[in-house]
């Protein structure tokens, strides 16, 4: 059979990894796909930078040379960002080409428009590499778990922030130094605030929630909080209480809607997911039939991500000649079967909490705090008062609560912060047991 022709947009970390894997494993990949997957040309901005890797592969600085090339069957978008990536993908679809992308930002923001266009044109848009790097989580959720009603999922889905948290905890490394290292290793986004502030994880969570629950992409409704305000003190107190702090993306089917949230989270240290370190990712999915399943692997980097890109290329190649109606729907559910279940505002989310506050060590302070919590219908699970540091008048008080609704916690925090005996702001970190039940 004649080869299928691929055009690469971008030859950076992931594009370079993709070219390398396609070349190195060409024989195996052809045996799997049923025909050769041949890269016909690539587009970059800086020709000199890409020359060595490209070898005799024709290069262009105009990405439309790739997208408009009639010889090309599949366009692989690995340049990142929203524009011109969106325009290029839409143009590729309009030209009747399949698209493979690792661009979670693009899919989370414009996926609804992109999938509708692809559906109308009868082409595929594959995006395995967009979530959790090399872990085949899209395929697992979309196909492997299709018997299940998904109840919730929780994932460590940003390698950079997990790498930073791990290095800070294990080596006492400084935040900025570890971030620099993550950038050098090719893990970080072009704008690293996307990693640190939870935005990249929210892009990925948006995609996972759409496939898990059969809802449209709703990135703008996801709650996003990153790791930049975490202190080493809180990491240490969490450990003393038997928890690890991880940046989690959580999507949960609740009574009145779907929770969609990214934030630092205390997890019991005995959970497997609490022990996922460095740039590794893991996604825990709870289905009603299968129970909890855990997917673990490299969440970033050249070849791990290329592994997912090439798997998509093989899938698209196998299905290239299939009737479009016989293909797996982009979002797992048939396009006319998407549900309008609302995303819950953060105020309505139910979870447990770690609260740390600084208070003067005076009689009655604890009574005031516990009264405020009781009045807000918040039940305390554990409470610790630390010894004051040498020469200090204030002490750290750490409270763990049972599950409660976020708006009650917010109201209680405001009242606690208003107490004369309490100094500064209350540190609030959400806590999830992630139990199998
Ligand atoms: P890089 O910055 O390493 O590479 C981007 C590539 O795109 C470079 O070759 C760049 O060319 C090229 N490029 C950028 N803009 C244009 C343009 N307008 N026209 C032509 N070429 C262009 O990014 P990554 O490889 O790290 O990321 C690519 C995508 O993969 C992003 O969407 C990212 O979020 C996603 N991703 C990245 C992972 C990772 O571990 N790095 C993991 C999973 C997903 P030049 O170098 O000449 O400027
Ligand atoms: N910047 C991303 C991360 C790359 O660190 O996880 C993988 O999507």
Coordinates of C-alpha atoms and ligand atoms in Angstrom, one line a residue:
X1 CA 0.0 0.0 0.0
X2 CA 1.3 3.5 -0.7
X3 CA 2.6 5.5 2.2
X4 CA 0.5 7.9 4.2
X5 CA 2.0 11.4 4.0
X6 CA 2.5 13.5 7.1
X7 CA 3.4 17.2 7.4
X8 CA 4.9 18.4 10.7
X9 CA 4.2 21.9 12.1
X10 CA 7.1 22.5 14.6
X11 CA 10.3 20.6 15.2
X12 CA 10.9 21.6 18.8
X13 CA 10.8 19.3 21.8
X14 CA 7.8 17.3 20.7
X15 CA 8.2 17.7 16.9
X16 CA 11.8 16.7 17.2
X17 CA 10.9 13.7 19.3
X18 CA 8.2 12.7 16.9
X19 CA 10.6 12.8 13.9
X20 CA 13.2 10.8 15.8
X21 CA 10.7 8.1 16.9
X22 CA 9.2 7.8 13.5
X23 CA 12.6 7.3 11.9
X24 CA 14.0 5.0 14.6
X25 CA 10.9 2.7 14.8
X26 CA 9.9 3.0 11.2
X27 CA 9.8 -0.8 10.6
X28 CA 7.7 -1.6 13.7
X29 CA 5.4 1.4 13.0
X30 CA 4.7 0.3 9.4
X31 CA 4.0 -3.3 10.6
X32 CA 1.4 -1.9 13.0
X33 CA -0.1 0.8 10.7
X34 CA -0.3 -1.4 7.7
X35 CA 1.5 1.2 5.5
X36 CA 4.5 3.5 5.8
X37 CA 4.0 6.7 7.7
X38 CA 6.2 9.1 5.7
X39 CA 7.1 12.7 6.8
X40 CA 7.0 14.7 3.7
X41 CA 7.9 18.2 5.0
X42 CA 8.0 20.3 8.1
X43 CA 7.6 24.0 9.1
X44 CA 9.6 25.8 11.7
X45 CA 10.5 29.5 12.4
X46 CA 14.2 29.2 12.5
X47 CA 15.6 27.1 9.6
X48 CA 19.2 27.0 11.0
X49 CA 18.1 25.6 14.3
X50 CA 16.1 22.8 12.7
X51 CA 18.6 21.8 10.0
X52 CA 20.7 19.3 11.8
X53 CA 17.7 17.3 13.0
X54 CA 15.8 17.6 9.8
X55 CA 18.6 16.2 7.6
X56 CA 17.1 15.9 4.0
X57 CA 13.6 16.6 5.2
X58 CA 12.3 19.7 3.3
X59 CA 11.7 22.7 5.6
X60 CA 9.7 25.8 5.3
X61 CA 9.1 28.9 7.4
X62 CA 5.6 29.2 6.2
X63 CA 3.3 26.6 8.0
X64 CA 0.7 27.1 5.3
X65 CA 3.1 25.4 2.8
X66 CA 2.4 22.2 4.9
X67 CA -1.3 22.7 5.5
X68 CA -2.0 23.5 1.8
X69 CA 0.2 20.8 0.3
X70 CA -2.2 18.5 -1.6
X71 CA 0.2 15.6 -1.1
X72 CA -0.2 15.6 2.7
X73 CA -2.8 13.4 4.3
X74 CA -2.2 14.2 8.0
X75 CA -1.0 17.5 9.5
X76 CA 0.7 17.2 12.9
X77 CA 0.4 20.5 14.8
X78 CA 3.3 20.8 17.3
X79 CA 3.9 24.5 17.4
X80 CA 1.6 25.2 20.5
X81 CA -0.4 28.3 21.5
X82 CA -3.7 29.5 20.1
X83 CA -2.8 31.4 17.0
X84 CA -1.7 30.6 14.3
X85 CA -2.3 27.0 15.6
X86 CA -6.1 27.4 15.4
X87 CA -6.1 28.9 11.9
X88 CA -3.7 26.2 10.7
X89 CA -5.8 23.3 12.1
X90 CA -9.0 24.8 10.7
X91 CA -7.4 25.2 7.3
X92 CA -6.0 21.7 7.4
X93 CA -9.5 20.4 8.2
X94 CA -11.0 22.6 5.4
X95 CA -8.5 21.0 3.1
X96 CA -9.7 17.5 4.0
X97 CA -6.7 16.5 6.1
X98 CA -6.6 14.7 9.3
X99 CA -5.0 16.5 12.3
X100 CA -2.9 15.2 15.1
X101 CA -2.0 17.7 17.9
X102 CA -0.4 17.8 21.3
X103 CA -1.9 21.3 21.9
X104 CA -4.1 21.1 25.0
X105 CA -4.5 24.9 25.1
X106 CA -6.0 24.8 21.6
X107 CA -8.2 21.8 22.2
X108 CA -9.5 23.1 25.6
X109 CA -10.3 26.5 24.2
X110 CA -11.4 25.8 20.6
X111 CA -12.1 22.0 20.7
X112 CA -15.8 22.4 20.2
X113 CA -15.4 24.4 17.0
X114 CA -12.5 22.2 15.8
X115 CA -14.4 18.9 16.3
X116 CA -17.6 20.3 14.7
X117 CA -15.6 21.2 11.6
X118 CA -13.8 17.9 11.5
X119 CA -17.1 16.0 11.9
X120 CA -18.6 18.0 9.0
X121 CA -15.6 17.3 6.8
X122 CA -15.3 13.6 7.7
X123 CA -11.7 13.9 9.0
X124 CA -10.2 12.9 12.3
X125 CA -8.6 15.2 15.0
X126 CA -6.5 13.1 17.4
X127 CA -5.0 14.6 20.6
X128 CA -3.7 11.8 22.8
X129 CA -0.5 13.8 23.5
X130 CA -2.4 16.8 24.8
X131 CA -3.1 15.1 28.1
X132 CA -0.5 13.4 30.4
X133 CA 2.3 13.2 27.8
X134 CA 3.0 9.5 27.0
X135 CA 0.1 8.0 29.1
X136 CA -2.6 6.7 26.7
X137 CA -5.3 8.2 29.0
X138 CA -7.5 9.5 26.2
X139 CA -7.7 6.1 24.6
X140 CA -8.3 4.5 28.0
X141 CA -11.1 6.8 28.9
X142 CA -12.7 7.0 25.4
X143 CA -12.5 3.3 24.6
X144 CA -11.3 1.1 27.4
X145 CA -13.7 2.4 30.0
X146 CA -16.7 2.9 27.6
X147 CA -18.9 0.5 29.6
X148 CA -18.7 2.7 32.7
X149 CA -20.5 5.7 34.2
X150 CA -17.5 7.7 35.2
X151 CA -17.9 9.0 38.7
X152 CA -14.8 11.0 39.1
X153 CA -11.2 11.3 38.0
X154 CA -8.2 13.0 39.7
X155 CA -4.9 13.5 38.0
X156 CA -1.4 14.8 38.4
X157 CA -1.4 16.2 34.9
X158 CA 1.3 18.8 34.9
X159 CA 4.8 17.4 34.9
X160 CA 6.5 20.7 35.6
X161 CA 4.7 21.5 38.8
X162 CA 5.0 17.9 40.1
X163 CA 8.7 18.1 39.3
X164 CA 9.0 21.4 41.3
X165 CA 7.0 20.1 44.3
X166 CA 9.1 16.9 44.4
X167 CA 12.5 18.7 44.2
X168 CA 11.4 21.2 46.8
X169 CA 10.3 18.5 49.2
X170 CA 13.1 16.0 48.6
X171 CA 16.1 18.3 48.1
X172 CA 14.8 21.5 49.7
X173 CA 15.5 23.1 46.3
X174 CA 14.4 26.7 45.6
X175 CA 11.3 27.1 43.4
X176 CA 13.0 29.3 40.8
X177 CA 15.9 26.9 40.4
X178 CA 13.7 23.9 39.8
X179 CA 11.5 25.8 37.3
X180 CA 14.7 26.7 35.4
X181 CA 15.7 23.0 35.3
X182 CA 12.2 22.0 34.1
X183 CA 12.5 24.6 31.3
X184 CA 15.9 23.2 30.3
X185 CA 14.5 19.7 30.2
X186 CA 11.8 20.8 27.8
X187 CA 8.9 20.1 30.3
X188 CA 7.7 23.6 30.7
X189 CA 5.3 25.5 28.5
X190 CA 6.4 28.5 26.4
X191 CA 4.8 30.6 29.2
X192 CA 5.7 28.7 32.4
X193 CA 3.0 30.5 34.4
X194 CA 0.7 28.1 32.6
X195 CA 2.4 25.3 34.5
X196 CA 2.8 27.0 37.9
X197 CA -0.6 28.6 38.1
X198 CA -2.5 25.4 37.1
X199 CA -3.7 26.7 33.7
X200 CA -2.0 23.9 31.8
X201 CA -3.5 21.3 34.1
X202 CA -6.9 23.0 33.7
X203 CA -6.6 22.7 29.9
X204 CA -6.0 19.0 30.3
X205 CA -8.7 18.5 32.9
X206 CA -11.2 20.2 30.6
X207 CA -10.4 17.7 27.9
X208 CA -10.6 14.7 30.3
X209 CA -13.9 15.9 31.7
X210 CA -15.4 16.2 28.2
X211 CA -14.5 12.6 27.4
X212 CA -15.4 11.2 30.8
X213 CA -18.8 12.8 31.1
X214 CA -19.8 13.5 27.5
X215 CA -20.0 17.3 27.9
X216 CA -18.6 20.1 25.7
X217 CA -15.1 21.6 26.5
X218 CA -15.7 24.3 29.1
X219 CA -12.3 25.6 30.1
X220 CA -13.6 29.0 31.2
X221 CA -15.7 27.3 33.9
X222 CA -12.8 25.3 35.4
X223 CA -11.5 26.6 38.8
X224 CA -7.8 27.1 38.6
X225 CA -5.3 27.5 41.4
X226 CA -1.5 26.8 41.1
X227 CA 1.4 26.0 43.3
X228 CA 3.0 29.4 43.6
X229 CA 1.6 30.2 47.0
X230 CA 2.5 26.9 48.6
X231 CA 5.1 27.2 51.4
X232 CA 7.7 24.6 52.5
X233 CA 6.1 24.9 55.9
X234 CA 2.7 23.6 54.6
X235 CA 4.4 20.7 52.7
X236 CA 6.1 19.7 55.9
X237 CA 3.0 20.0 58.1
X238 CA 1.1 18.0 55.6
X239 CA 3.7 15.2 55.8
X240 CA 3.6 15.2 59.6
X241 CA -0.1 14.6 59.3
X242 CA 0.4 11.7 56.8
X243 CA -0.4 13.6 53.6
X244 CA 1.4 14.7 50.5
X245 CA 0.6 17.9 48.6
X246 CA 0.1 17.5 44.8
X247 CA -1.4 19.7 42.2
X248 CA -4.5 17.8 41.2
X249 CA -7.0 18.2 38.4
X250 CA -10.3 16.8 39.7
X251 CA -13.5 16.3 37.8
X252 CA -16.4 14.8 39.8
X253 CA -20.0 14.1 39.0
X254 CA -21.9 15.7 41.9
X255 CA -25.6 15.8 42.7
X256 CA -26.3 19.1 40.9
X257 CA -23.6 19.2 38.3
X258 CA -19.9 18.6 37.6
X259 CA -17.0 19.7 39.7
X260 CA -14.1 20.9 37.6
X261 CA -11.2 22.1 39.6
X262 CA -7.4 22.3 39.7
X263 CA -5.6 23.1 42.9
X264 CA -2.9 21.9 45.3
X265 CA -4.4 19.0 47.3
X266 CA -3.5 17.0 50.3
X267 CA -3.7 13.3 49.5
X268 CA -3.1 10.5 52.1
X269 CA 0.5 9.4 51.6
X270 CA -0.5 5.7 51.4
X271 CA -2.3 6.3 48.1
X272 CA -0.3 5.3 45.0
X273 CA -0.9 8.6 43.4
X274 CA 0.6 10.5 46.3
X275 CA 3.9 8.8 45.4
X276 CA 4.0 9.9 41.8
X277 CA 7.1 12.1 41.7
X278 CA 9.2 14.2 39.4
X279 CA 7.8 14.9 35.9
X280 CA 5.7 11.8 36.1
X281 CA 1.9 12.0 35.7
X282 CA -0.9 9.8 36.9
X283 CA -4.6 9.8 36.4
X284 CA -6.9 7.9 38.8
X285 CA -10.3 7.2 37.2
X286 CA -13.3 5.8 39.1
X287 CA -15.9 4.0 37.0
X288 CA -19.0 2.5 38.4
X289 CA -18.3 -1.0 36.9
X290 CA -14.5 -1.2 37.0
X291 CA -13.9 0.7 40.2
X292 CA -10.7 2.8 40.5
X293 CA -8.1 2.4 37.8
X294 CA -4.7 4.2 37.8
X295 CA -2.7 5.3 34.7
X296 CA 0.9 6.3 35.3
X297 CA 3.8 7.4 33.1
X298 CA 6.0 10.2 31.8
X299 CA 3.9 13.4 31.5
X300 CA 6.2 15.5 29.5
X301 CA 9.4 15.4 27.4
X302 CA 10.4 14.7 23.8
X303 CA 10.0 11.0 23.3
X304 CA 7.3 10.2 25.9
X305 CA 5.1 12.8 24.2
X306 CA 6.2 11.6 20.7
X307 CA 5.0 8.2 21.8
X308 CA 1.4 9.5 22.0
X309 CA 1.7 11.6 18.8
X310 CA 2.9 8.5 16.9
X311 CA 0.2 6.3 18.4
X312 CA -2.3 8.8 17.0
X313 CA -0.6 8.7 13.7
X314 CA -1.0 4.9 13.6
X315 CA -4.6 5.1 14.6
X316 CA -5.4 7.7 12.0
X317 CA -3.5 5.7 9.3
X318 CA -5.5 2.6 10.2
X319 CA -8.8 4.4 10.0
X320 CA -8.0 6.7 7.1
X321 CA -10.1 4.7 4.6
X322 CA -12.9 3.8 7.1
X323 CA -16.3 5.2 6.8
X324 CA -16.3 8.3 9.1
X325 CA -19.5 7.0 10.8
X326 CA -17.5 3.9 11.9
X327 CA -14.8 5.9 13.7
X328 CA -14.6 6.5 17.4
X329 CA -16.3 9.9 18.2
X330 CA -13.8 12.6 19.1
X331 CA -15.2 13.1 22.6
X332 CA -16.1 9.4 23.2
X333 CA -19.9 10.2 23.0
X334 CA -21.7 10.7 19.7
X335 CA -21.7 14.4 18.9
X336 CA -25.5 14.7 19.2
X337 CA -25.4 13.0 22.6
X338 CA -23.4 15.6 24.5
X339 CA -25.0 16.6 27.8
X340 CA -25.6 20.1 29.2
X341 CA -25.0 19.1 32.8
X342 CA -23.7 22.3 34.4
X343 CA -20.2 22.9 35.8
X344 CA -20.6 23.8 39.5
X345 CA -19.3 27.1 40.7
X346 CA -16.4 26.6 43.2
X347 CA -18.6 27.8 46.1
X348 CA -20.8 24.7 45.7
X349 CA -17.9 22.2 45.6
X350 CA -17.7 19.7 48.5
X351 CA -14.3 18.6 49.8
X352 CA -12.3 18.5 53.0
X353 CA -9.8 21.2 54.0
X354 CA -6.4 21.8 55.6
X355 CA -6.4 25.3 57.3
X356 CA -3.3 26.9 58.7
X357 CA -3.4 30.1 60.7
X358 CA -1.1 32.2 62.9
X359 CA -2.6 33.2 66.2
X360 CA -1.4 34.7 69.4
X361 CA -1.1 32.0 72.1
X362 CA -3.8 33.4 74.4
X363 CA -6.7 31.8 76.3
X364 CA -9.9 31.5 74.3
X365 CA -8.4 31.8 70.8
X366 CA -9.0 28.1 70.0
X367 CA -12.5 28.4 71.4
X368 CA -13.2 31.3 69.1
X369 CA -12.0 29.5 66.1
X370 CA -13.8 26.3 66.8
X371 CA -17.0 28.2 67.5
X372 CA -16.8 30.0 64.1
X373 CA -16.3 26.6 62.4
X374 CA -19.2 25.0 64.3
X375 CA -21.5 27.9 63.5
X376 CA -20.6 27.4 59.8
X377 CA -21.5 23.7 60.0
X378 CA -17.8 22.7 59.6
X379 CA -16.8 19.6 61.5
X380 CA -13.1 19.3 62.6
X381 CA -11.2 16.1 61.9
X382 CA -7.9 17.0 63.5
X383 CA -6.2 20.0 65.1
X384 CA -2.6 20.7 65.9
X385 CA -1.0 23.7 67.6
X386 CA 2.7 24.1 67.0
X387 CA 5.2 25.4 69.6
X388 CA 6.0 29.0 68.9
X389 CA 9.4 29.5 67.3
X390 CA 12.2 31.1 69.5
X391 CA 11.2 34.7 70.3
X392 CA 7.9 34.5 68.5
X393 CA 4.5 35.3 70.1
X394 CA 2.4 33.7 67.5
X395 CA 1.8 30.0 66.9
X396 CA 0.8 28.0 63.8
X397 CA -2.5 26.2 64.2
X398 CA -3.4 23.5 61.7
X399 CA -6.9 22.2 61.3
X400 CA -8.2 19.4 59.1
X401 CA -11.9 19.5 58.4
X402 CA -14.4 16.8 57.3
X403 CA -16.0 17.3 53.9
X404 CA -18.0 20.5 53.7
X405 CA -19.2 22.9 51.1
X406 CA -16.7 25.5 50.0
X407 CA -18.9 28.5 50.6
X408 CA -19.1 27.6 54.3
X409 CA -15.3 27.4 54.5
X410 CA -14.9 30.8 52.8
X411 CA -17.4 32.4 55.2
X412 CA -15.6 30.8 58.2
X413 CA -12.2 31.9 57.0
X414 CA -13.3 35.5 56.7
X415 CA -14.6 35.4 60.3
X416 CA -11.4 33.8 61.6
X417 CA -9.2 36.3 59.8
X418 CA -11.2 39.1 61.4
X419 CA -10.4 37.9 65.0
X420 CA -8.0 40.2 66.8
X421 CA -5.9 37.2 68.0
X422 CA -5.3 35.9 64.4
X423 CA -2.5 37.4 62.3
X424 CA -2.6 37.5 58.5
X425 CA -4.4 35.2 56.2
X426 CA -5.6 31.7 56.7
X427 CA -3.8 29.2 54.4
X428 CA -6.4 26.9 52.9
X429 CA -5.5 23.8 51.0
X430 CA -8.2 21.3 49.9
X431 CA -7.9 17.7 51.0
X432 CA -9.1 14.6 49.1
X433 CA -9.1 11.0 50.4
X434 CA -9.4 9.6 46.9
X435 CA -10.8 6.4 48.5
X436 CA -11.9 3.5 46.3
X437 CA -15.6 3.6 47.5
Ligands
LIG1 P1 8.8 24.0 21.4 O1 8.8 25.4 21.7 O2 9.9 23.1 21.8 O3 8.6 23.8 19.8 C1 7.8 24.6 19.0 C2 8.1 24.4 17.5 O4 7.2 25.0 16.8 C3 9.5 24.9 17.2 O5 10.1 24.1 16.2 C4 9.1 26.3 16.6 O6 10.1 26.7 15.6 C5 7.8 25.9 15.9 N1 7.0 27.1 15.6 C6 6.4 27.9 16.6 N2 5.6 28.8 16.0 C7 5.7 28.6 14.6 C8 5.1 29.2 13.5 N3 4.3 30.2 13.6 N4 5.4 28.7 12.3 C9 6.3 27.6 12.2 N5 6.8 27.0 13.2 C10 6.6 27.5 14.4 O7 7.4 23.4 21.9 P2 7.1 21.9 22.4 O8 7.6 21.0 21.4 O9 7.5 21.8 23.8 O10 5.5 22.0 22.5 C11 4.7 21.8 21.3 C12 3.3 21.5 21.7 O11 3.3 20.3 22.4 C13 2.7 22.5 22.6 O12 1.3 22.6 22.3 C14 2.8 21.9 24.0 O13 1.9 22.4 24.9 C15 2.6 20.5 23.7 N6 3.2 19.5 24.6 C16 4.5 19.7 25.0 C17 5.1 18.7 25.8 C18 6.5 18.8 26.3 O14 6.9 18.0 27.1 N7 7.2 19.8 25.8 C19 4.3 17.6 26.3 C20 2.9 17.5 25.8 C21 2.4 18.5 25.0 P3 11.4 27.5 16.1 O15 12.1 26.6 17.1 O16 12.1 27.7 14.8 O17 10.9 28.8 16.7
LIG2 N1 4.2 21.7 30.4 C1 3.6 20.5 30.4 C2 3.8 19.7 31.7 C3 4.0 19.6 29.3 O1 4.8 20.2 32.4 O2 3.1 18.8 32.1 C4 3.2 18.3 29.1 O3 1.9 18.6 28.7

